[in-house]
Amino acid sequence: MALSNSEIADLFDELADLLDIEGENPYKVRAYRNAARIIRSLPRSLAEMVAAGEDLTRLPGIGERIARKIETVVKTGKLPQLEQALARTPPTLLQLLRIEGLGPKRVKALFGALDIRTLEDLERAARSGKIRQLPGFGPKIEALILKHLDQALEGERRYLRFEAESIATALIAHLRQAPGIDRIEVAGSYRRWRETVGDLDILVTVQGDSPVMERFVAYEGVAEVLSRGGTRSSIRLRNGMQVDLRVVASESFGAALQYFTGSKAHNIEIRTLAVKQGLKINEYGVFRGEKRLAGEAERDVYACLGLAYIVPELREGRGEVEAALENRLPRLVELADIRGDLHAHTQDTDGRDDLETMAQAAKALGYEYLAITDHSRRVTVARGLDEKRLRAQMEAIDALNERLEGITLLKGIEVDILEDGTLDLPDTVLKDLDLRVCSVHYRFNLSKRKQTERILRAMDNPYFNILAHPTGRLINKRRPYAIDLPRIMAAAKERGCLLEINAQPERLDLNDEHCLMARDLGVGLVVSTDAHTATGLQLMRYGVAQARRGWLEKAQIVNTLPLAQLRKVLARP
DNA sequence: GCCGTTTTCGGCCCGACTGTTTTCAGTCG
């Protein structure tokens, strides 16, 4: 069984961490991390590319040496350099890197001087006061280590962007009360619409001598103030989230926004490009020598480099800088392009609202259509519909459509894909619906081959339209089930089936990398909310953001079509 | 280890903050 791209990327990341601790050339370490990132964002599997004899060195950041290593990994499942590094350096040291304040240099020093290999060793040494005696260490660092040990033991916590949004909104409202506040913007992975964020980076500009820092550290949700400076302060909220506030001058706001939005990989590319052009970029502006060329507007930072504006969702170091240079950035799908939602539940199963409430909410969003797709009978916990109850709902929808103006309800179902690949309701009723959303809700633990075949068999049913939440993952809660997505996408394209980008903040399934893969393979997609309430329809922006992170354009998203054209696609010609 | 319209060798993004120092290293973002 060949390793997946993300497994291969993990090997290079692990190698990079170990070499970093060993004090290896930092640029070599960066080259491995860089390669890992490139590998993660590839639309096709390396196994496939190697089998086809493709020249991997044509990928940016992959040279002769790493290409050979990848081939070895694909063929043997092992990365010899990693095995050697593991023999030299205990892998438990990698846990130590997760402690805030401990980087490769200090981990190496702790290992070398005190033979500290594990978090337990670290705690013992810190408690007995040995760490403060090491050169370069002191009582403060020792105390810091003890403080952060607990956090490291439970692993890095990342918050759903959705959770972060309500935290950010409340905090911004608090900051707005400070006199002299001008602009406020959340930067970082939040602005790039990553599905999870580790912390919040807030930028503000102020008029005159505003007490915004005082107000920030005095926020009622603050558990502790981590640092406090003139331009930057950090707090930890009671829920554990870290928030950084940076005060920047108006004339630097655009440059600061660009800089703190990241990603790190994107910024390195941008700055490297700037250096080649004899420019310098920092968070204060773009400079040629002493002369400042831009800084107030983010757009100008890119323009100075001869680049088209790159939206935050694309700033992941996945080729967007090169694309901007060549003026071939995608024209990303936008929320306003969406003409309807194709996955929603009502109180007939596990939703909360009735048909009409859902319809009016969809109309208020400016939609042309909304598909009602309640669960099928197999999902007993949701009181899934059998044929009789489904027929009753269909009649109710027909009757409602007679009365409704400006919105059309589509008769649909979220039908379960059973373990043998058949659908949970007979074709005799499926054929009378406008569309069928098909999904896996149980037996997640089948082998990759069996799970894939289960879905492929289901797609053989001529009424199969959309594969809902294709991997079944729940962020931070449930891992995706094993499936061969490229194969499923190829099969879907061939048969005129579609894949869903589920917009639920804890699903976002397909994820951004899958979206890139779908873009490359050209399979049709829909963005749907899977709403269980009328307000749930507003989550569409999360699905659209995910699509944008995957470089997707309007043409590939089927629910941007007017209803008449949508119906043609759903008929699976 | 990667990369090249200044270079196949010699570069490789940049600044704030902290702690341990007394001019700087490490870490972080």
Coordinates of C-alpha atoms (C1' of nucleotides) in Angstrom, one line a residue:
Chain A
M1 CA 0.0 0.0 0.0
A2 CA 1.6 3.2 -1.2
L3 CA 1.9 6.1 1.3
S4 CA -0.4 9.0 0.7
N5 CA 1.0 12.5 0.0
S6 CA 0.2 13.7 3.5
E7 CA 2.0 10.7 5.0
I8 CA 5.0 11.4 2.9
A9 CA 4.9 15.0 3.9
D10 CA 4.8 14.0 7.5
L11 CA 8.1 12.0 7.1
F12 CA 9.8 15.1 5.7
D13 CA 8.5 17.3 8.4
E14 CA 9.7 14.9 11.1
L15 CA 13.1 14.7 9.4
A16 CA 13.2 18.5 9.4
D17 CA 12.4 18.7 13.1
L18 CA 15.1 16.2 14.0
L19 CA 17.7 17.8 11.9
D20 CA 16.8 21.1 13.4
I21 CA 17.5 19.8 16.8
E22 CA 20.7 18.3 15.6
G23 CA 21.8 21.8 14.5
E24 CA 21.8 20.9 10.8
N25 CA 22.0 23.8 8.2
P26 CA 18.8 25.7 8.8
Y27 CA 18.3 26.2 5.1
K28 CA 18.4 22.5 4.5
V29 CA 15.8 22.1 7.3
R30 CA 13.7 24.7 5.6
A31 CA 14.1 22.9 2.2
Y32 CA 12.5 19.8 3.8
R33 CA 9.7 21.7 5.4
N34 CA 9.1 23.5 2.2
A35 CA 9.0 20.2 0.3
A36 CA 6.5 18.8 2.8
R37 CA 4.2 21.7 2.3
I38 CA 4.4 21.4 -1.5
I39 CA 3.7 17.7 -1.2
R40 CA 0.6 18.3 0.9
S41 CA -0.9 20.6 -1.7
L42 CA -0.3 18.5 -4.7
P43 CA -3.5 17.6 -6.6
R44 CA -2.2 14.2 -7.5
S45 CA -0.6 11.4 -5.6
L46 CA 3.1 11.1 -5.6
A47 CA 2.8 7.3 -6.0
E48 CA 1.0 7.9 -9.2
M49 CA 3.4 10.5 -10.5
V50 CA 6.4 8.3 -9.7
A51 CA 4.7 5.3 -11.4
A52 CA 4.2 7.5 -14.5
G53 CA 7.9 8.3 -14.5
E54 CA 7.2 12.0 -14.1
D55 CA 10.0 14.5 -13.4
L56 CA 9.4 15.6 -9.8
T57 CA 12.2 18.2 -9.9
R58 CA 9.8 20.3 -12.0
L59 CA 7.8 20.9 -8.8
P60 CA 8.9 24.1 -7.2
G61 CA 11.1 23.4 -4.1
I62 CA 11.8 19.8 -5.1
G63 CA 15.3 19.3 -6.4
E64 CA 17.3 16.4 -7.5
R65 CA 18.0 15.1 -3.9
I66 CA 14.5 15.4 -2.6
A67 CA 13.1 13.9 -5.8
R68 CA 15.2 10.8 -5.2
K69 CA 14.1 10.6 -1.6
I70 CA 10.5 10.8 -2.6
E71 CA 11.0 7.9 -5.1
T72 CA 12.6 5.9 -2.4
V73 CA 9.7 6.6 0.0
V74 CA 7.1 5.7 -2.7
K75 CA 8.9 2.4 -3.5
T76 CA 9.9 1.3 0.0
G77 CA 7.6 3.2 2.3
K78 CA 10.7 4.4 4.2
L79 CA 12.8 7.5 4.2
P80 CA 16.4 6.2 5.0
Q81 CA 17.6 9.6 6.2
L82 CA 14.7 9.7 8.7
E83 CA 15.6 6.3 10.0
Q84 CA 19.2 7.4 10.4
A85 CA 18.2 10.5 12.2
L86 CA 15.9 8.6 14.5
A87 CA 18.8 6.3 15.4
R88 CA 20.9 9.3 16.3
T89 CA 18.3 11.5 18.0
P90 CA 15.5 10.2 20.2
P91 CA 12.1 11.0 18.6
T92 CA 10.7 11.8 22.0
L93 CA 12.6 15.1 21.7
L94 CA 10.0 16.2 19.1
Q95 CA 7.4 16.5 22.0
L96 CA 9.7 19.0 23.7
L97 CA 9.5 21.3 20.6
R98 CA 5.8 21.7 21.3
I99 CA 6.6 23.6 24.5
E100 CA 6.3 27.3 24.1
G101 CA 9.7 28.9 24.5
L102 CA 11.6 25.7 23.6
G103 CA 13.0 25.6 20.1
P104 CA 15.6 23.3 18.5
K105 CA 18.6 25.0 20.2
R106 CA 17.3 24.8 23.7
V107 CA 16.0 21.2 23.2
K108 CA 19.4 20.3 22.0
A109 CA 21.0 21.9 25.0
L110 CA 18.7 20.2 27.4
F111 CA 19.3 16.8 25.8
G112 CA 23.1 17.3 25.6
A113 CA 23.6 18.7 29.1
L114 CA 20.9 16.9 31.2
D115 CA 20.0 14.0 29.0
I116 CA 16.4 15.3 28.9
R117 CA 14.5 13.2 26.4
T118 CA 10.8 13.3 27.4
L119 CA 8.3 15.7 28.8
E120 CA 8.6 13.7 32.1
D121 CA 12.4 14.2 32.2
L122 CA 11.8 17.9 31.5
E123 CA 9.4 18.3 34.3
R124 CA 11.7 16.5 36.8
A125 CA 14.7 18.6 35.8
A126 CA 12.7 21.8 36.0
R127 CA 11.3 21.0 39.4
S128 CA 14.7 20.2 40.8
G129 CA 16.1 23.5 39.6
K130 CA 18.7 22.1 37.3
I131 CA 17.6 23.9 34.2
R132 CA 18.3 27.4 35.5
Q133 CA 21.9 26.4 36.0
L134 CA 22.5 25.7 32.3
P135 CA 24.2 28.5 30.3
G136 CA 21.7 30.6 28.4
F137 CA 18.9 29.4 30.7
G138 CA 17.7 31.0 33.9
P139 CA 14.9 30.9 36.4
K140 CA 12.5 32.6 34.1
I141 CA 12.8 30.0 31.4
E142 CA 12.6 27.2 33.9
A143 CA 9.4 28.7 35.3
L144 CA 8.1 29.1 31.7
I145 CA 8.7 25.5 30.9
L146 CA 6.8 24.3 34.0
K147 CA 4.0 26.6 33.1
H148 CA 3.6 25.3 29.5
L149 CA 4.1 21.6 30.3
D150 CA 0.5 21.0 30.9
Q151 CA -0.5 22.5 27.6
A152 CA 2.1 20.4 25.8
L153 CA 0.8 17.2 27.4
E154 CA -2.7 17.8 26.0
G155 CA -1.3 18.9 22.6
E156 CA -1.8 22.0 20.6
R157 CA -5.3 23.2 20.7
R158 CA -6.8 24.6 17.6
Y159 CA -10.2 26.3 17.5
L160 CA -12.7 26.0 14.8
R161 CA -12.6 29.3 12.8
F162 CA -16.3 29.5 13.6
E163 CA -15.7 29.5 17.3
A164 CA -12.9 32.0 16.8
E165 CA -15.3 34.3 14.9
S166 CA -17.6 34.8 17.9
I167 CA -14.6 35.3 20.2
A168 CA -13.1 37.9 17.8
T169 CA -16.4 39.7 17.3
A170 CA -16.9 40.2 21.1
L171 CA -13.3 41.3 21.6
I172 CA -13.4 43.8 18.7
A173 CA -16.6 45.3 20.1
H174 CA -14.7 45.7 23.4
L175 CA -11.7 47.4 21.7
R176 CA -14.0 49.7 19.7
Q177 CA -15.0 51.4 22.9
A178 CA -11.4 52.7 23.4
P179 CA -11.1 56.3 22.3
G180 CA -9.0 57.0 19.2
I181 CA -9.6 53.6 17.6
D182 CA -9.6 53.8 13.8
R183 CA -9.3 50.5 11.9
I184 CA -9.5 47.0 13.4
E185 CA -8.8 43.9 11.4
V186 CA -8.2 40.3 12.3
A187 CA -5.2 38.9 10.3
G188 CA -3.5 35.5 10.5
S189 CA -5.0 32.2 9.5
Y190 CA -8.4 33.6 10.6
R191 CA -8.3 36.0 7.6
R192 CA -7.1 33.3 5.3
W193 CA -10.2 31.3 6.3
R194 CA -8.3 28.3 7.5
E195 CA -10.8 25.9 9.0
T196 CA -9.1 26.1 12.4
V197 CA -7.0 28.8 14.0
G198 CA -4.5 28.5 16.8
D199 CA -4.7 32.1 18.0
L200 CA -6.0 35.5 16.9
D201 CA -3.8 38.3 15.5
I202 CA -5.6 41.7 15.7
L203 CA -4.3 44.8 14.1
V204 CA -5.5 48.3 15.0
T205 CA -4.7 51.8 13.9
V206 CA -5.3 54.6 16.3
Q207 CA -5.6 58.4 16.3
G208 CA -3.2 60.1 18.7
D209 CA -2.5 58.5 22.0
S210 CA -5.2 55.9 22.4
P211 CA -5.3 53.7 25.5
V212 CA -6.1 50.6 23.4
M213 CA -3.4 48.5 24.9
E214 CA -4.8 49.2 28.4
R215 CA -8.2 48.3 27.3
F216 CA -7.0 45.2 25.6
V217 CA -5.3 43.7 28.6
A218 CA -8.2 44.7 30.8
Y219 CA -10.7 42.7 28.7
E220 CA -13.0 40.7 31.0
G221 CA -12.2 37.4 29.2
V222 CA -8.4 37.7 29.9
A223 CA -6.9 34.9 32.0
E224 CA -3.4 36.2 31.8
V225 CA -1.3 38.8 30.1
L226 CA 1.6 37.0 28.3
S227 CA 3.5 40.1 27.1
R228 CA 3.0 43.7 27.0
G229 CA 4.9 46.1 24.7
G230 CA 4.4 49.4 23.0
T231 CA 3.3 48.0 19.7
R232 CA 2.4 44.5 20.6
S233 CA 0.7 42.7 23.5
S234 CA -0.4 39.2 24.0
I235 CA -3.1 37.8 26.2
R236 CA -4.5 34.3 27.0
L237 CA -8.3 34.2 27.3
R238 CA -10.0 32.1 29.9
N239 CA -11.0 29.6 27.2
G240 CA -7.2 29.1 26.5
M241 CA -7.0 31.1 23.2
Q242 CA -4.1 33.4 22.7
V243 CA -4.8 36.8 21.2
D244 CA -2.1 39.2 20.0
L245 CA -2.9 42.9 19.5
R246 CA -0.6 45.1 17.3
V247 CA -0.9 48.8 17.1
V248 CA 0.3 50.0 13.7
A249 CA 0.5 53.4 12.1
S250 CA -2.0 54.2 9.4
E251 CA 0.6 54.6 6.7
S252 CA 1.8 51.0 7.5
F253 CA -1.6 49.4 7.9
G254 CA -1.6 47.7 4.5
A255 CA 1.9 46.4 4.9
A256 CA 1.2 45.1 8.4
L257 CA -2.0 43.5 7.3
Q258 CA -0.1 41.7 4.5
Y259 CA 2.6 40.7 6.8
F260 CA 0.5 39.4 9.7
T261 CA -2.0 37.6 7.4
G262 CA 0.8 35.3 6.3
S263 CA 1.1 32.5 5.7
K264 CA 4.7 32.3 6.6
A265 CA 5.4 30.4 3.5
H266 CA 3.6 33.0 1.4
N267 CA 5.5 35.8 3.0
I268 CA 8.9 34.2 2.4
E269 CA 8.1 33.9 -1.2
I270 CA 6.9 37.5 -1.4
R271 CA 10.0 38.8 0.4
T272 CA 12.4 36.7 -1.7
L273 CA 10.8 38.2 -4.8
A274 CA 11.2 41.6 -3.4
V275 CA 14.9 41.1 -2.7
K276 CA 15.4 40.0 -6.3
Q277 CA 13.8 43.3 -7.4
G278 CA 16.1 45.3 -5.1
L279 CA 13.2 46.0 -2.7
K280 CA 12.7 45.3 1.0
I281 CA 9.3 44.4 2.5
N282 CA 8.6 44.5 6.2
E283 CA 5.5 45.2 8.3
Y284 CA 6.1 48.9 7.8
G285 CA 6.1 49.1 4.0
V286 CA 7.8 48.4 0.8
F287 CA 11.2 50.1 0.5
R288 CA 13.8 50.8 -2.1
G289 CA 16.7 51.9 -0.1
E290 CA 15.4 54.5 2.3
K291 CA 12.5 55.4 -0.1
R292 CA 9.2 54.1 0.9
L293 CA 7.1 52.9 -2.0
A294 CA 3.9 51.5 -0.3
G295 CA 2.4 50.6 3.0
E296 CA -0.9 52.1 3.6
A297 CA -2.9 49.8 1.3
E298 CA -2.3 46.1 1.2
R299 CA -3.1 46.0 -2.5
D300 CA -0.1 48.4 -3.2
V301 CA 2.3 46.0 -1.5
Y302 CA 1.5 43.4 -4.2
A303 CA 1.4 46.0 -6.9
C304 CA 4.9 47.2 -6.1
L305 CA 6.2 43.8 -6.9
G306 CA 4.3 43.7 -10.2
L307 CA 1.8 41.2 -8.7
A308 CA -1.9 41.1 -9.1
Y309 CA -3.6 41.2 -5.7
I310 CA -3.7 37.8 -4.0
V311 CA -6.7 37.2 -1.8
P312 CA -5.9 35.9 1.7
E313 CA -7.5 32.5 1.0
L314 CA -4.8 31.8 -1.6
R315 CA -1.8 32.8 0.6
E316 CA -0.6 29.3 1.5
G317 CA 2.5 29.1 -0.7
R318 CA 0.8 26.8 -3.1
G319 CA 2.0 28.5 -6.3
E320 CA -0.1 31.7 -5.9
V321 CA 2.9 34.0 -6.2
E322 CA 4.0 32.4 -9.4
A323 CA 0.4 32.5 -10.7
A324 CA 0.1 36.2 -9.8
L325 CA 3.4 37.0 -11.6
E326 CA 2.1 35.3 -14.7
N327 CA -1.3 36.9 -14.3
R328 CA -3.1 33.6 -14.2
L329 CA -4.7 33.7 -10.7
P330 CA -8.0 31.9 -10.6
R331 CA -11.2 34.0 -10.6
L332 CA -12.5 32.5 -7.4
V333 CA -16.1 31.7 -6.7
E334 CA -17.8 34.2 -4.5
L335 CA -20.7 34.0 -2.0
A336 CA -22.8 36.1 -4.4
D337 CA -22.4 33.5 -7.1
I338 CA -24.3 31.0 -5.1
R339 CA -27.9 30.7 -6.4
G340 CA -29.2 28.1 -4.0
D341 CA -28.5 25.5 -1.3
L342 CA -28.7 21.8 -2.1
H343 CA -28.6 20.2 1.4
A344 CA -31.0 21.2 4.2
H345 CA -33.0 19.4 6.9
T346 CA -36.4 20.2 8.4
Q347 CA -38.3 19.2 11.5
D348 CA -39.5 16.2 9.6
T349 CA -36.3 14.6 10.6
D350 CA -33.5 16.2 12.7
G351 CA -33.9 19.8 11.6
R352 CA -35.6 22.4 13.8
D353 CA -37.7 24.5 11.3
D354 CA -40.5 23.7 8.9
L355 CA -40.6 23.8 5.2
E356 CA -41.9 27.3 4.9
T357 CA -39.5 28.8 7.4
M358 CA -36.6 27.3 5.5
A359 CA -37.9 28.5 2.2
Q360 CA -38.3 32.1 3.5
A361 CA -34.9 32.1 5.0
A362 CA -33.4 30.9 1.6
K363 CA -35.4 33.6 -0.2
A364 CA -34.1 36.2 2.2
L365 CA -30.5 35.2 1.2
G366 CA -31.4 35.9 -2.4
Y367 CA -31.5 32.3 -3.5
E368 CA -33.4 31.0 -6.4
Y369 CA -33.8 27.5 -5.0
L370 CA -33.4 25.4 -1.9
A371 CA -33.3 21.6 -1.8
I372 CA -35.0 19.9 1.1
T373 CA -32.9 16.8 1.9
D374 CA -34.0 15.1 5.0
H375 CA -32.5 11.9 6.2
S376 CA -33.6 8.4 5.0
R377 CA -34.9 5.7 7.2
R378 CA -31.6 4.1 8.0
V379 CA -30.7 7.1 10.2
T380 CA -33.1 6.1 13.0
V381 CA -31.7 8.6 15.5
A382 CA -32.9 11.4 13.2
R383 CA -36.2 9.7 12.6
G384 CA -35.2 9.2 8.9
L385 CA -38.0 9.2 6.3
D386 CA -39.4 6.0 4.9
E387 CA -41.1 6.1 1.5
K388 CA -44.5 6.9 2.9
R389 CA -43.3 9.9 4.9
L390 CA -41.1 11.1 2.1
R391 CA -44.1 11.0 -0.3
A392 CA -46.0 13.1 2.2
Q393 CA -43.2 15.6 2.4
M394 CA -43.0 15.8 -1.4
E395 CA -46.7 16.6 -1.6
A396 CA -46.3 19.3 1.0
I397 CA -43.4 20.8 -1.0
D398 CA -45.5 20.8 -4.2
A399 CA -48.3 22.5 -2.4
L400 CA -45.9 25.1 -0.9
N401 CA -44.3 25.8 -4.2
E402 CA -47.8 26.7 -5.6
R403 CA -47.9 29.5 -3.0
L404 CA -44.2 30.6 -2.8
E405 CA -42.9 33.4 -4.9
G406 CA -39.3 34.1 -5.7
I407 CA -38.0 30.8 -4.5
T408 CA -38.4 27.2 -5.5
L409 CA -38.1 24.3 -3.1
L410 CA -36.6 21.2 -4.6
K411 CA -37.7 17.8 -3.5
G412 CA -34.7 15.9 -2.3
I413 CA -33.4 13.4 0.2
E414 CA -30.2 12.7 2.0
V415 CA -30.2 9.0 1.3
D416 CA -27.9 6.7 3.1
I417 CA -25.4 4.6 1.2
L418 CA -25.7 1.2 2.8
E419 CA -22.8 -1.0 3.5
D420 CA -23.2 -3.0 0.2
G421 CA -23.4 0.2 -1.8
T422 CA -27.1 0.2 -2.4
L423 CA -29.2 3.2 -1.4
D424 CA -31.5 3.2 1.6
L425 CA -34.7 3.9 -0.4
P426 CA -36.1 2.2 -3.5
D427 CA -35.5 3.7 -7.0
T428 CA -39.3 3.9 -7.4
V429 CA -39.4 6.8 -5.0
L430 CA -35.9 8.2 -5.7
K431 CA -36.8 8.8 -9.3
D432 CA -39.6 11.1 -8.4
L433 CA -37.3 13.5 -6.5
D434 CA -35.5 16.5 -8.0
L435 CA -32.2 15.4 -6.5
R436 CA -30.6 12.9 -4.3
V437 CA -27.8 13.7 -1.8
C438 CA -26.1 10.5 -0.9
S439 CA -24.0 9.9 2.2
V440 CA -22.2 7.4 4.5
H441 CA -23.4 7.6 8.1
Y442 CA -22.3 4.3 9.6
R443 CA -19.6 1.6 9.2
F444 CA -16.8 4.2 9.0
N445 CA -14.2 1.6 9.7
L446 CA -14.2 -0.4 6.5
S447 CA -10.9 -0.9 4.7
K448 CA -10.1 1.8 2.1
R449 CA -10.8 -0.6 -0.7
K450 CA -14.2 -1.6 0.7
Q451 CA -15.3 1.9 1.6
T452 CA -14.3 3.1 -1.9
E453 CA -16.1 0.3 -3.6
R454 CA -19.2 0.9 -1.5
I455 CA -19.3 4.5 -2.8
L456 CA -18.5 3.6 -6.4
R457 CA -21.3 1.0 -6.4
A458 CA -23.7 3.6 -5.0
M459 CA -22.7 5.9 -7.9
D460 CA -23.8 3.2 -10.3
N461 CA -27.3 4.0 -9.3
P462 CA -28.6 6.4 -11.9
Y463 CA -30.3 8.5 -9.3
F464 CA -27.1 9.2 -7.4
N465 CA -26.5 13.0 -7.7
I466 CA -24.2 14.3 -4.9
L467 CA -21.8 12.6 -2.5
A468 CA -22.3 14.5 0.7
H469 CA -19.5 15.2 3.2
P470 CA -17.3 12.8 1.2
T471 CA -14.8 11.9 4.0
G472 CA -17.0 12.0 7.0
R473 CA -14.5 13.8 9.2
L474 CA -15.5 16.0 12.1
I475 CA -12.7 18.5 12.8
N476 CA -11.0 17.7 16.1
K477 CA -13.5 14.9 16.8
R478 CA -13.5 12.2 14.1
R479 CA -11.0 11.3 11.6
P480 CA -12.0 10.9 7.9
Y481 CA -12.8 7.4 6.9
A482 CA -10.5 5.7 4.5
I483 CA -11.4 6.3 0.8
D484 CA -9.6 6.6 -2.5
L485 CA -10.7 10.2 -3.3
P486 CA -9.0 10.6 -6.6
R487 CA -10.6 7.4 -7.8
I488 CA -14.0 8.5 -6.5
M489 CA -13.6 11.9 -8.1
A490 CA -12.6 10.4 -11.5
A491 CA -15.6 8.0 -11.3
A492 CA -18.0 10.9 -10.4
K493 CA -16.8 12.9 -13.3
E494 CA -17.3 10.1 -15.7
R495 CA -20.8 9.4 -14.5
G496 CA -22.0 13.0 -14.0
C497 CA -22.1 12.7 -10.2
L498 CA -21.1 15.6 -8.0
L499 CA -19.2 16.0 -4.8
E500 CA -20.2 18.2 -2.0
I501 CA -18.2 20.8 -0.1
N502 CA -20.1 20.7 3.2
A503 CA -20.1 24.1 4.8
Q504 CA -20.7 23.0 8.4
P505 CA -17.8 24.6 10.3
E506 CA -16.9 21.3 11.9
R507 CA -17.1 19.4 8.7
L508 CA -15.8 21.5 5.8
D509 CA -15.6 18.3 3.9
L510 CA -14.1 18.3 1.2
N511 CA -11.2 20.2 2.7
D512 CA -9.0 22.7 0.9
E513 CA -6.6 20.2 -0.4
H514 CA -9.4 18.0 -1.7
C515 CA -10.8 21.1 -3.4
L516 CA -7.4 21.5 -5.2
M517 CA -7.6 17.9 -6.2
A518 CA -11.1 18.3 -7.5
R519 CA -10.1 21.4 -9.5
D520 CA -7.3 19.5 -11.1
L521 CA -9.6 16.5 -12.0
G522 CA -12.4 18.7 -13.2
V523 CA -15.2 17.0 -11.2
G524 CA -18.4 18.9 -10.6
L525 CA -18.9 20.2 -7.1
V526 CA -21.7 21.8 -5.0
V527 CA -21.3 23.9 -1.9
S528 CA -24.1 23.1 0.6
T529 CA -24.7 24.0 4.2
D530 CA -26.4 20.9 5.5
A531 CA -28.4 23.4 7.5
H532 CA -30.5 22.0 10.4
T533 CA -32.1 25.4 11.1
A534 CA -33.1 28.4 9.0
T535 CA -30.2 30.4 10.4
G536 CA -27.9 27.5 9.5
L537 CA -28.3 28.4 5.8
Q538 CA -26.0 31.4 6.6
L539 CA -23.0 29.1 7.0
M540 CA -22.6 29.0 3.2
R541 CA -19.8 31.5 3.5
Y542 CA -17.7 28.8 5.2
G543 CA -18.1 26.4 2.3
V544 CA -17.4 29.1 -0.2
A545 CA -14.3 30.1 1.7
Q546 CA -13.1 26.5 1.6
A547 CA -13.8 26.3 -2.1
R548 CA -11.8 29.5 -2.6
R549 CA -8.9 28.1 -0.6
G550 CA -9.0 25.2 -3.1
W551 CA -8.6 27.7 -6.0
L552 CA -12.1 26.9 -7.3
E553 CA -13.9 29.0 -9.8
K554 CA -17.6 29.5 -10.3
A555 CA -17.8 27.3 -13.4
Q556 CA -17.0 24.2 -11.4
I557 CA -19.6 24.9 -8.6
V558 CA -22.9 23.6 -9.9
N559 CA -25.2 25.5 -7.5
T560 CA -24.1 28.7 -9.1
L561 CA -26.2 27.7 -12.1
P562 CA -29.8 29.0 -12.7
L563 CA -32.4 26.4 -11.8
A564 CA -33.1 25.3 -15.4
Q565 CA -29.5 24.5 -16.0
L566 CA -29.1 22.9 -12.6
R567 CA -31.9 20.5 -13.4
K568 CA -30.1 19.4 -16.5
V569 CA -27.0 18.5 -14.5
L570 CA -29.1 16.7 -12.0
A571 CA -30.6 14.6 -14.7
R572 CA -27.2 13.0 -15.2
P573 CA -27.3 13.1 -19.0
Chain B
dG1 C1' 18.8 21.3 0.0
dC2 C1' 17.1 24.6 -3.5
dC3 C1' 18.0 28.0 -7.0
dG4 C1' 19.7 31.2 -10.9
dT5 C1' 17.9 37.9 -16.6
dT6 C1' 23.3 40.0 -11.1
dT7 C1' 25.4 34.0 -9.4
dT8 C1' 26.4 26.6 -11.0
dC9 C1' 28.6 29.2 -5.7
dG10 C1' 26.8 31.6 -2.3
dG11 C1' 23.1 33.3 -1.2
dC12 C1' 18.6 31.9 1.3
dC13 C1' 12.6 37.2 5.0
dC14 C1' 12.4 40.3 8.7
dG15 C1' 11.4 42.5 13.1
dA16 C1' 9.5 42.4 18.2
dC17 C1' 10.0 40.7 22.5
dT18 C1' 12.1 38.1 26.2
dG19 C1' 15.7 36.5 29.0
dT20 C1' 20.2 36.4 30.0
dT21 C1' 23.4 39.1 29.0
dT22 C1' 26.2 43.7 28.9
dT23 C1' 25.7 43.3 23.1
dC24 C1' 23.2 39.1 21.9
dA25 C1' 20.8 34.5 21.2
dG26 C1' 16.7 32.2 20.9
dT27 C1' 12.0 32.0 19.8
dC28 C1' 8.0 33.4 17.6
dG29 C1' 5.0 34.9 14.1

